[in-house]
mmCIF file of C-alpha atoms in Angstrom:
data_model
loop_
_atom_site.group_PDB
_atom_site.id
_atom_site.type_symbol
_atom_site.label_atom_id
_atom_site.label_comp_id
_atom_site.label_asym_id
_atom_site.label_seq_id
_atom_site.Cartn_x
_atom_site.Cartn_y
_atom_site.Cartn_z
ATOM 1 C CA MET A 988 27.243 60.354 -30.517
ATOM 2 C CA THR A 989 24.813 58.134 -32.386
ATOM 3 C CA GLN A 990 22.456 55.811 -30.550
ATOM 4 C CA ASP A 991 23.943 52.419 -29.636
ATOM 5 C CA TYR A 992 21.987 49.529 -31.107
ATOM 6 C CA ILE A 993 22.139 45.949 -32.307
ATOM 7 C CA ALA A 994 20.610 44.924 -35.635
ATOM 8 C CA LEU A 995 19.816 41.252 -36.117
ATOM 9 C CA LEU A 996 20.289 40.976 -39.869
ATOM 10 C CA GLY A 997 19.735 37.233 -40.230
ATOM 11 C CA THR A 998 17.980 35.242 -37.523
ATOM 12 C CA LYS A 999 17.606 31.754 -38.982
ATOM 13 C CA GLY A 1000 19.491 28.794 -37.552
ATOM 14 C CA GLY A 1001 21.074 26.666 -40.259
ATOM 15 C CA PRO A 1002 22.217 27.355 -43.826
ATOM 16 C CA ALA A 1003 19.162 26.420 -45.894
ATOM 17 C CA ILE A 1004 16.656 28.974 -47.123
ATOM 18 C CA ARG A 1005 13.214 28.209 -48.470
ATOM 19 C CA PRO A 1006 10.382 30.344 -49.831
ATOM 20 C CA GLY A 1007 9.231 32.614 -47.032
ATOM 21 C CA SER A 1008 12.122 31.853 -44.697
ATOM 22 C CA SER A 1009 14.397 34.248 -42.886
ATOM 23 C CA MET A 1010 18.128 34.421 -43.634
ATOM 24 C CA PRO A 1011 21.049 32.747 -41.842
ATOM 25 C CA THR A 1012 23.031 34.382 -39.077
ATOM 26 C CA SER A 1013 24.503 37.864 -39.279
ATOM 27 C CA ASN A 1014 24.465 40.887 -36.988
ATOM 28 C CA LEU A 1015 25.471 44.537 -36.890
ATOM 29 C CA VAL A 1016 26.817 45.860 -33.582
ATOM 30 C CA CYS A 1017 26.776 49.669 -33.316
ATOM 31 C CA LEU A 1018 28.559 50.928 -30.208
ATOM 32 C CA ASN A 1019 30.511 54.146 -29.606
ATOM 33 C CA GLY A 1020 29.854 55.179 -33.182
ATOM 34 C CA GLN A 1021 31.533 52.017 -34.502
ATOM 35 C CA GLN A 1022 29.933 49.538 -36.905
ATOM 36 C CA ILE A 1023 31.007 45.957 -36.214
ATOM 37 C CA VAL A 1024 29.798 42.937 -38.164
ATOM 38 C CA LEU A 1025 29.304 39.685 -36.293
ATOM 39 C CA ASP A 1026 28.910 36.587 -38.481
ATOM 40 C CA CYS A 1027 28.452 36.603 -42.228
ATOM 41 C CA GLY A 1028 25.800 34.090 -43.192
ATOM 42 C CA LEU A 1029 24.035 34.302 -46.538
ATOM 43 C CA GLY A 1030 22.370 37.720 -46.871
ATOM 44 C CA VAL A 1031 24.713 39.741 -44.676
ATOM 45 C CA THR A 1032 25.628 42.223 -47.430
ATOM 46 C CA ARG A 1033 22.006 43.082 -48.233
ATOM 47 C CA GLY A 1034 21.221 43.216 -44.524
ATOM 48 C CA LEU A 1035 23.952 45.778 -43.842
ATOM 49 C CA VAL A 1036 22.851 47.973 -46.743
ATOM 50 C CA ASP A 1037 19.253 47.787 -45.537
ATOM 51 C CA GLN A 1038 20.462 49.179 -42.196
ATOM 52 C CA GLY A 1039 21.922 52.167 -44.044
ATOM 53 C CA MET A 1040 25.560 51.129 -43.758
ATOM 54 C CA GLN A 1041 27.993 52.258 -46.436
ATOM 55 C CA LEU A 1042 29.927 49.114 -47.277
ATOM 56 C CA LYS A 1043 33.087 51.127 -47.948
ATOM 57 C CA ASP A 1044 33.113 51.872 -44.200
ATOM 58 C CA LEU A 1045 33.531 48.194 -43.330
ATOM 59 C CA SER A 1046 36.427 47.830 -40.892
ATOM 60 C CA LEU A 1047 35.841 45.150 -38.251
ATOM 61 C CA ILE A 1048 34.310 41.676 -38.569
ATOM 62 C CA PHE A 1049 33.978 38.837 -36.056
ATOM 63 C CA ILE A 1050 33.124 35.248 -36.949
ATOM 64 C CA SER A 1051 31.874 32.878 -34.254
ATOM 65 C CA HIS A 1052 32.693 29.528 -35.892
ATOM 66 C CA LEU A 1053 33.181 27.703 -39.152
ATOM 67 C CA HIS A 1054 29.678 26.546 -39.980
ATOM 68 C CA SER A 1055 28.523 27.889 -43.332
ATOM 69 C CA ASP A 1056 25.524 29.772 -41.929
ATOM 70 C CA HIS A 1057 28.012 31.978 -40.083
ATOM 71 C CA TYR A 1058 30.687 32.685 -42.702
ATOM 72 C CA LEU A 1059 29.497 31.662 -46.169
ATOM 73 C CA GLU A 1060 29.167 35.273 -47.380
ATOM 74 C CA LEU A 1061 32.317 36.690 -45.770
ATOM 75 C CA GLY A 1062 34.246 36.727 -49.031
ATOM 76 C CA SER A 1063 31.343 38.162 -50.995
ATOM 77 C CA LEU A 1064 30.862 40.895 -48.392
ATOM 78 C CA LEU A 1065 34.511 41.921 -48.565
ATOM 79 C CA HIS A 1066 34.512 41.835 -52.376
ATOM 80 C CA THR A 1067 31.273 43.831 -52.633
ATOM 81 C CA ALA A 1068 32.566 46.406 -50.145
ATOM 82 C CA TRP A 1069 35.674 46.713 -52.321
ATOM 83 C CA THR A 1070 33.569 47.373 -55.410
ATOM 84 C CA ALA A 1071 31.573 49.915 -53.351
ATOM 85 C CA GLY A 1072 34.710 51.970 -52.628
ATOM 86 C CA LEU A 1073 36.521 50.212 -49.764
ATOM 87 C CA LYS A 1074 40.136 51.391 -49.593
ATOM 88 C CA THR A 1075 40.892 51.187 -45.864
ATOM 89 C CA PRO A 1076 41.958 48.124 -43.834
ATOM 90 C CA VAL A 1077 39.503 45.499 -42.589
ATOM 91 C CA ASP A 1078 40.345 43.291 -39.615
ATOM 92 C CA VAL A 1079 38.615 39.908 -39.396
ATOM 93 C CA TYR A 1080 38.658 37.997 -36.099
ATOM 94 C CA GLY A 1081 37.585 34.393 -35.831
ATOM 95 C CA PRO A 1082 38.618 30.755 -35.571
ATOM 96 C CA ASP A 1083 41.684 29.331 -37.253
ATOM 97 C CA GLY A 1084 40.896 28.451 -40.864
ATOM 98 C CA LEU A 1085 39.323 31.672 -42.075
ATOM 99 C CA ASP A 1086 42.526 32.593 -43.897
ATOM 100 C CA THR A 1087 42.242 29.345 -45.866
ATOM 101 C CA TYR A 1088 38.659 30.225 -46.808
ATOM 102 C CA TRP A 1089 39.817 33.691 -47.909
ATOM 103 C CA ALA A 1090 42.662 32.298 -50.009
ATOM 104 C CA GLY A 1091 40.165 30.016 -51.746
ATOM 105 C CA PHE A 1092 37.768 32.892 -52.373
ATOM 106 C CA LEU A 1093 40.544 35.047 -53.841
ATOM 107 C CA ALA A 1094 41.607 32.165 -56.077
ATOM 108 C CA ALA A 1095 38.045 31.573 -57.259
ATOM 109 C CA MET A 1096 37.542 35.271 -58.047
ATOM 110 C CA LYS A 1097 41.063 35.940 -59.373
ATOM 111 C CA ALA A 1098 39.983 36.777 -62.917
ATOM 112 C CA ASP A 1099 37.475 39.386 -61.716
ATOM 113 C CA ILE A 1100 39.728 40.846 -59.018
ATOM 114 C CA ASP A 1101 42.724 41.147 -61.348
ATOM 115 C CA LEU A 1102 40.581 42.754 -64.044
ATOM 116 C CA ARG A 1103 39.043 45.314 -61.702
ATOM 117 C CA THR A 1104 42.392 46.111 -60.105
ATOM 118 C CA GLU A 1105 43.970 46.792 -63.503
ATOM 119 C CA ASP A 1106 41.041 48.134 -65.509
ATOM 120 C CA GLU A 1107 39.372 50.196 -62.769
ATOM 121 C CA GLY A 1108 42.449 51.161 -60.742
ATOM 122 C CA ARG A 1109 41.197 49.660 -57.496
ATOM 123 C CA PRO A 1110 43.533 48.900 -54.561
ATOM 124 C CA ASP A 1111 44.867 45.416 -53.839
ATOM 125 C CA LEU A 1112 41.925 43.654 -52.148
ATOM 126 C CA LYS A 1113 44.086 40.988 -50.536
ATOM 127 C CA ALA A 1114 46.293 43.631 -48.905
ATOM 128 C CA LEU A 1115 43.295 45.358 -47.312
ATOM 129 C CA VAL A 1116 42.196 42.350 -45.218
ATOM 130 C CA THR A 1117 43.980 40.974 -42.142
ATOM 131 C CA PHE A 1118 42.885 37.838 -40.300
ATOM 132 C CA HIS A 1119 43.349 37.328 -36.558
ATOM 133 C CA VAL A 1120 42.873 33.956 -34.834
ATOM 134 C CA VAL A 1121 40.633 34.172 -31.762
ATOM 135 C CA ASP A 1122 41.088 32.326 -28.488
ATOM 136 C CA ALA A 1123 39.120 32.538 -25.258
ATOM 137 C CA GLY A 1124 39.644 35.705 -23.211
ATOM 138 C CA GLU A 1125 40.027 39.333 -24.189
ATOM 139 C CA VAL A 1126 40.392 39.586 -27.952
ATOM 140 C CA VAL A 1127 40.861 43.281 -28.701
ATOM 141 C CA THR A 1128 39.938 46.760 -27.523
ATOM 142 C CA HIS A 1129 38.770 49.085 -30.262
ATOM 143 C CA ALA A 1130 37.426 52.647 -29.895
ATOM 144 C CA GLY A 1131 36.555 52.101 -26.240
ATOM 145 C CA ILE A 1132 34.909 48.717 -26.903
ATOM 146 C CA THR A 1133 36.434 45.663 -25.238
ATOM 147 C CA ILE A 1134 35.638 42.493 -27.156
ATOM 148 C CA SER A 1135 36.070 39.180 -25.356
ATOM 149 C CA ALA A 1136 35.436 35.584 -26.390
ATOM 150 C CA LEU A 1137 34.198 32.501 -24.580
ATOM 151 C CA ARG A 1138 34.620 29.046 -26.075
ATOM 152 C CA THR A 1139 31.187 27.428 -26.281
ATOM 153 C CA GLU A 1140 30.034 23.825 -26.544
ATOM 154 C CA HIS A 1141 29.079 23.157 -30.149
ATOM 155 C CA PRO A 1142 30.418 19.728 -31.107
ATOM 156 C CA PRO A 1143 31.994 18.526 -33.231
ATOM 157 C CA LEU A 1144 33.615 21.967 -33.559
ATOM 158 C CA ILE A 1145 36.080 23.052 -30.870
ATOM 159 C CA ASP A 1146 36.694 26.651 -31.911
ATOM 160 C CA CYS A 1147 33.236 28.112 -31.462
ATOM 161 C CA PHE A 1148 32.859 31.373 -29.562
ATOM 162 C CA ALA A 1149 30.418 33.567 -27.718
ATOM 163 C CA TYR A 1150 31.357 37.252 -27.898
ATOM 164 C CA SER A 1151 31.061 40.082 -25.398
ATOM 165 C CA PHE A 1152 31.084 43.738 -26.495
ATOM 166 C CA LYS A 1153 31.567 46.071 -23.545
ATOM 167 C CA THR A 1154 31.927 49.843 -23.285
ATOM 168 C CA ASP A 1155 31.954 52.067 -20.220
ATOM 169 C CA LYS A 1156 28.151 52.211 -20.390
ATOM 170 C CA THR A 1157 26.887 49.222 -22.393
ATOM 171 C CA HIS A 1158 27.424 45.456 -22.321
ATOM 172 C CA VAL A 1159 26.095 43.151 -25.043
ATOM 173 C CA VAL A 1160 26.704 39.403 -25.288
ATOM 174 C CA PHE A 1161 26.064 36.999 -28.169
ATOM 175 C CA SER A 1162 25.892 33.335 -27.196
ATOM 176 C CA GLY A 1163 27.044 32.009 -30.535
ATOM 177 C CA ASP A 1164 25.986 28.451 -31.263
ATOM 178 C CA THR A 1165 26.086 26.423 -28.077
ATOM 179 C CA ALA A 1166 24.564 23.750 -25.942
ATOM 180 C CA PRO A 1167 23.630 25.072 -22.480
ATOM 181 C CA ILE A 1168 26.787 25.951 -20.537
ATOM 182 C CA THR A 1169 27.021 27.566 -17.095
ATOM 183 C CA ALA A 1170 30.173 29.464 -18.135
ATOM 184 C CA LEU A 1171 27.974 31.678 -20.296
ATOM 185 C CA GLU A 1172 26.170 32.901 -17.182
ATOM 186 C CA ASP A 1173 29.335 34.469 -15.782
ATOM 187 C CA PHE A 1174 30.360 35.690 -19.229
ATOM 188 C CA ALA A 1175 27.031 37.540 -19.605
ATOM 189 C CA ARG A 1176 26.716 38.639 -15.974
ATOM 190 C CA GLU A 1177 24.450 41.720 -15.705
ATOM 191 C CA ALA A 1178 24.696 42.435 -19.427
ATOM 192 C CA ASP A 1179 22.310 44.987 -20.870
ATOM 193 C CA LEU A 1180 21.397 42.528 -23.622
ATOM 194 C CA LEU A 1181 21.969 38.825 -24.187
ATOM 195 C CA ILE A 1182 21.322 37.524 -27.690
ATOM 196 C CA HIS A 1183 20.999 33.763 -27.368
ATOM 197 C CA GLU A 1184 20.364 31.014 -29.885
ATOM 198 C CA ALA A 1185 17.136 29.047 -29.389
ATOM 199 C CA MET A 1186 15.272 25.964 -30.583
ATOM 200 C CA LEU A 1187 11.600 25.053 -30.181
ATOM 201 C CA GLU A 1188 11.552 21.478 -28.938
ATOM 202 C CA THR A 1189 8.108 20.572 -30.283
ATOM 203 C CA ALA A 1190 8.950 21.843 -33.780
ATOM 204 C CA LEU A 1191 12.040 19.726 -34.440
ATOM 205 C CA PRO A 1192 10.369 16.583 -35.869
ATOM 206 C CA ALA A 1193 8.540 18.618 -38.511
ATOM 207 C CA LEU A 1194 11.776 20.420 -39.353
ATOM 208 C CA MET A 1195 13.554 17.102 -39.843
ATOM 209 C CA ALA A 1196 10.863 16.124 -42.345
ATOM 210 C CA ARG A 1197 11.276 19.408 -44.252
ATOM 211 C CA VAL A 1198 15.060 19.088 -44.446
ATOM 212 C CA GLY A 1199 14.500 15.911 -46.410
ATOM 213 C CA ASN A 1200 18.098 14.760 -46.927
ATOM 214 C CA GLY A 1201 19.287 14.441 -43.339
ATOM 215 C CA SER A 1202 19.255 11.475 -40.978
ATOM 216 C CA ASP A 1203 19.022 10.825 -37.271
ATOM 217 C CA LYS A 1204 22.505 12.357 -37.110
ATOM 218 C CA LEU A 1205 21.001 15.796 -37.767
ATOM 219 C CA MET A 1206 18.591 15.482 -34.841
ATOM 220 C CA ALA A 1207 21.449 14.236 -32.647
ATOM 221 C CA HIS A 1208 23.493 17.301 -33.656
ATOM 222 C CA TRP A 1209 20.682 19.669 -32.696
ATOM 223 C CA LEU A 1210 20.225 18.015 -29.325
ATOM 224 C CA ARG A 1211 23.905 17.934 -28.351
ATOM 225 C CA SER A 1212 25.052 21.224 -29.919
ATOM 226 C CA HIS A 1213 22.234 23.760 -29.476
ATOM 227 C CA SER A 1214 19.989 25.222 -26.770
ATOM 228 C CA PHE A 1215 16.238 25.150 -26.360
ATOM 229 C CA ALA A 1216 14.445 28.438 -25.747
ATOM 230 C CA HIS A 1217 13.965 27.547 -22.082
ATOM 231 C CA ASP A 1218 17.738 26.953 -21.805
ATOM 232 C CA ALA A 1219 18.397 30.449 -23.142
ATOM 233 C CA ALA A 1220 15.881 31.850 -20.677
ATOM 234 C CA LYS A 1221 17.579 30.081 -17.778
ATOM 235 C CA VAL A 1222 20.963 31.525 -18.748
ATOM 236 C CA ALA A 1223 19.436 35.010 -18.915
ATOM 237 C CA LYS A 1224 17.823 34.610 -15.509
ATOM 238 C CA ASN A 1225 20.918 33.194 -13.804
ATOM 239 C CA ALA A 1226 23.149 35.839 -15.376
ATOM 240 C CA ASP A 1227 20.778 38.610 -14.232
ATOM 241 C CA VAL A 1228 20.810 40.256 -17.659
ATOM 242 C CA LYS A 1229 18.515 43.186 -18.325
ATOM 243 C CA ARG A 1230 17.094 41.968 -21.630
ATOM 244 C CA LEU A 1231 16.975 38.734 -23.624
ATOM 245 C CA ALA A 1232 16.755 38.394 -27.399
ATOM 246 C CA LEU A 1233 16.330 35.093 -29.200
ATOM 247 C CA SER A 1234 18.039 34.565 -32.542
ATOM 248 C CA HIS A 1235 19.490 31.743 -34.641
ATOM 249 C CA LEU A 1236 15.974 30.359 -34.360
ATOM 250 C CA ILE A 1237 15.365 26.673 -35.071
ATOM 251 C CA PRO A 1238 12.942 26.653 -36.780
ATOM 252 C CA SER A 1239 12.347 30.149 -38.100
ATOM 253 C CA ASP A 1240 10.364 29.289 -41.219
ATOM 254 C CA ASP A 1241 7.531 27.081 -39.984
ATOM 255 C CA PRO A 1242 4.237 29.016 -40.178
ATOM 256 C CA THR A 1243 2.780 26.679 -37.566
ATOM 257 C CA TYR A 1244 4.878 28.442 -34.920
ATOM 258 C CA GLY A 1245 4.987 32.146 -34.121
ATOM 259 C CA VAL A 1246 6.145 34.678 -31.554
ATOM 260 C CA GLN A 1247 3.676 33.419 -28.970
ATOM 261 C CA ASP A 1248 5.247 29.963 -29.060
ATOM 262 C CA TRP A 1249 8.696 31.391 -28.316
ATOM 263 C CA GLN A 1250 7.275 33.559 -25.545
ATOM 264 C CA SER A 1251 5.543 30.563 -24.001
ATOM 265 C CA ALA A 1252 8.742 28.505 -24.211
ATOM 266 C CA VAL A 1253 10.768 31.014 -22.165
ATOM 267 C CA ALA A 1254 7.993 31.968 -19.733
ATOM 268 C CA PRO A 1255 8.784 29.347 -17.053
ATOM 269 C CA GLU A 1256 12.305 30.787 -16.665
ATOM 270 C CA TRP A 1257 12.168 34.397 -17.847
ATOM 271 C CA ASP A 1258 9.683 37.198 -17.224
ATOM 272 C CA GLY A 1259 11.904 40.123 -18.202
ATOM 273 C CA PRO A 1260 12.036 42.059 -21.483
ATOM 274 C CA LEU A 1261 12.137 39.670 -24.437
ATOM 275 C CA THR A 1262 12.774 40.169 -28.141
ATOM 276 C CA VAL A 1263 12.014 37.322 -30.522
ATOM 277 C CA GLY A 1264 14.336 38.052 -33.407
ATOM 278 C CA HIS A 1265 13.375 38.564 -37.012
ATOM 279 C CA ASP A 1266 15.505 39.716 -39.903
ATOM 280 C CA GLY A 1267 16.312 43.424 -39.772
ATOM 281 C CA ILE A 1268 15.066 44.081 -36.226
ATOM 282 C CA LYS A 1269 16.920 46.896 -34.508
ATOM 283 C CA ILE A 1270 17.330 46.783 -30.721
ATOM 284 C CA ASP A 1271 18.201 50.134 -29.169
ATOM 285 C CA LEU A 1272 20.499 50.086 -26.150
#
């Protein structure tokens, strides 16, 4: 059996990329010899290949919510896997609406897909992919992995989910995008690893200035819909998890702030093992 691990492929919060920045959210969950993709922000395909994954082996994808930094590249990933030899089914779990996105992607790429199907003899791409709408509770059990979902607080969206991946020996929880919620503490109780989104409070004004085309509404969204690093640390402490990793970092591309700033932000609440995420980091379990 191969080593269980989590790879944080993209660790940036938000959809924009700038010179020197990390990439938006995507993750690879490797448990019980299975390769599961969680979120498909821009860069997920390259990130998976960089981890050594054969894209033709793609079989199971989870999407946390319908913000572009979490599903923008879903269609491109599926299409690229298809051109890389995918011929087996792929199941995609996520909020209602992903099937509409997929139908639009297929329509946009119809000329290419039809040509490759006819000219290259490839299987029907549409027929390979099945979408499943997620609700809170147990979602599916696959190869000894029980995947459960918790609805988080990420207004204005309603269907936004944290995910738990649990085997008979390992428990990993992803917070998804969320304001601080106590329900996540029970959801992540005694997990081996909690991957939690995080913002640096002092860095937000400078980030607003860099965004350039937002308004006070953007700052209001951050404050009501996301968690500060110390909030993530408090959840980890109250849930008695074994290890905390910070991802979906806001900001992740400001050279004024580094790992030490994130460590200092969690220190009042958390003194256990901490990983400050960066693109491509692999966390062994």
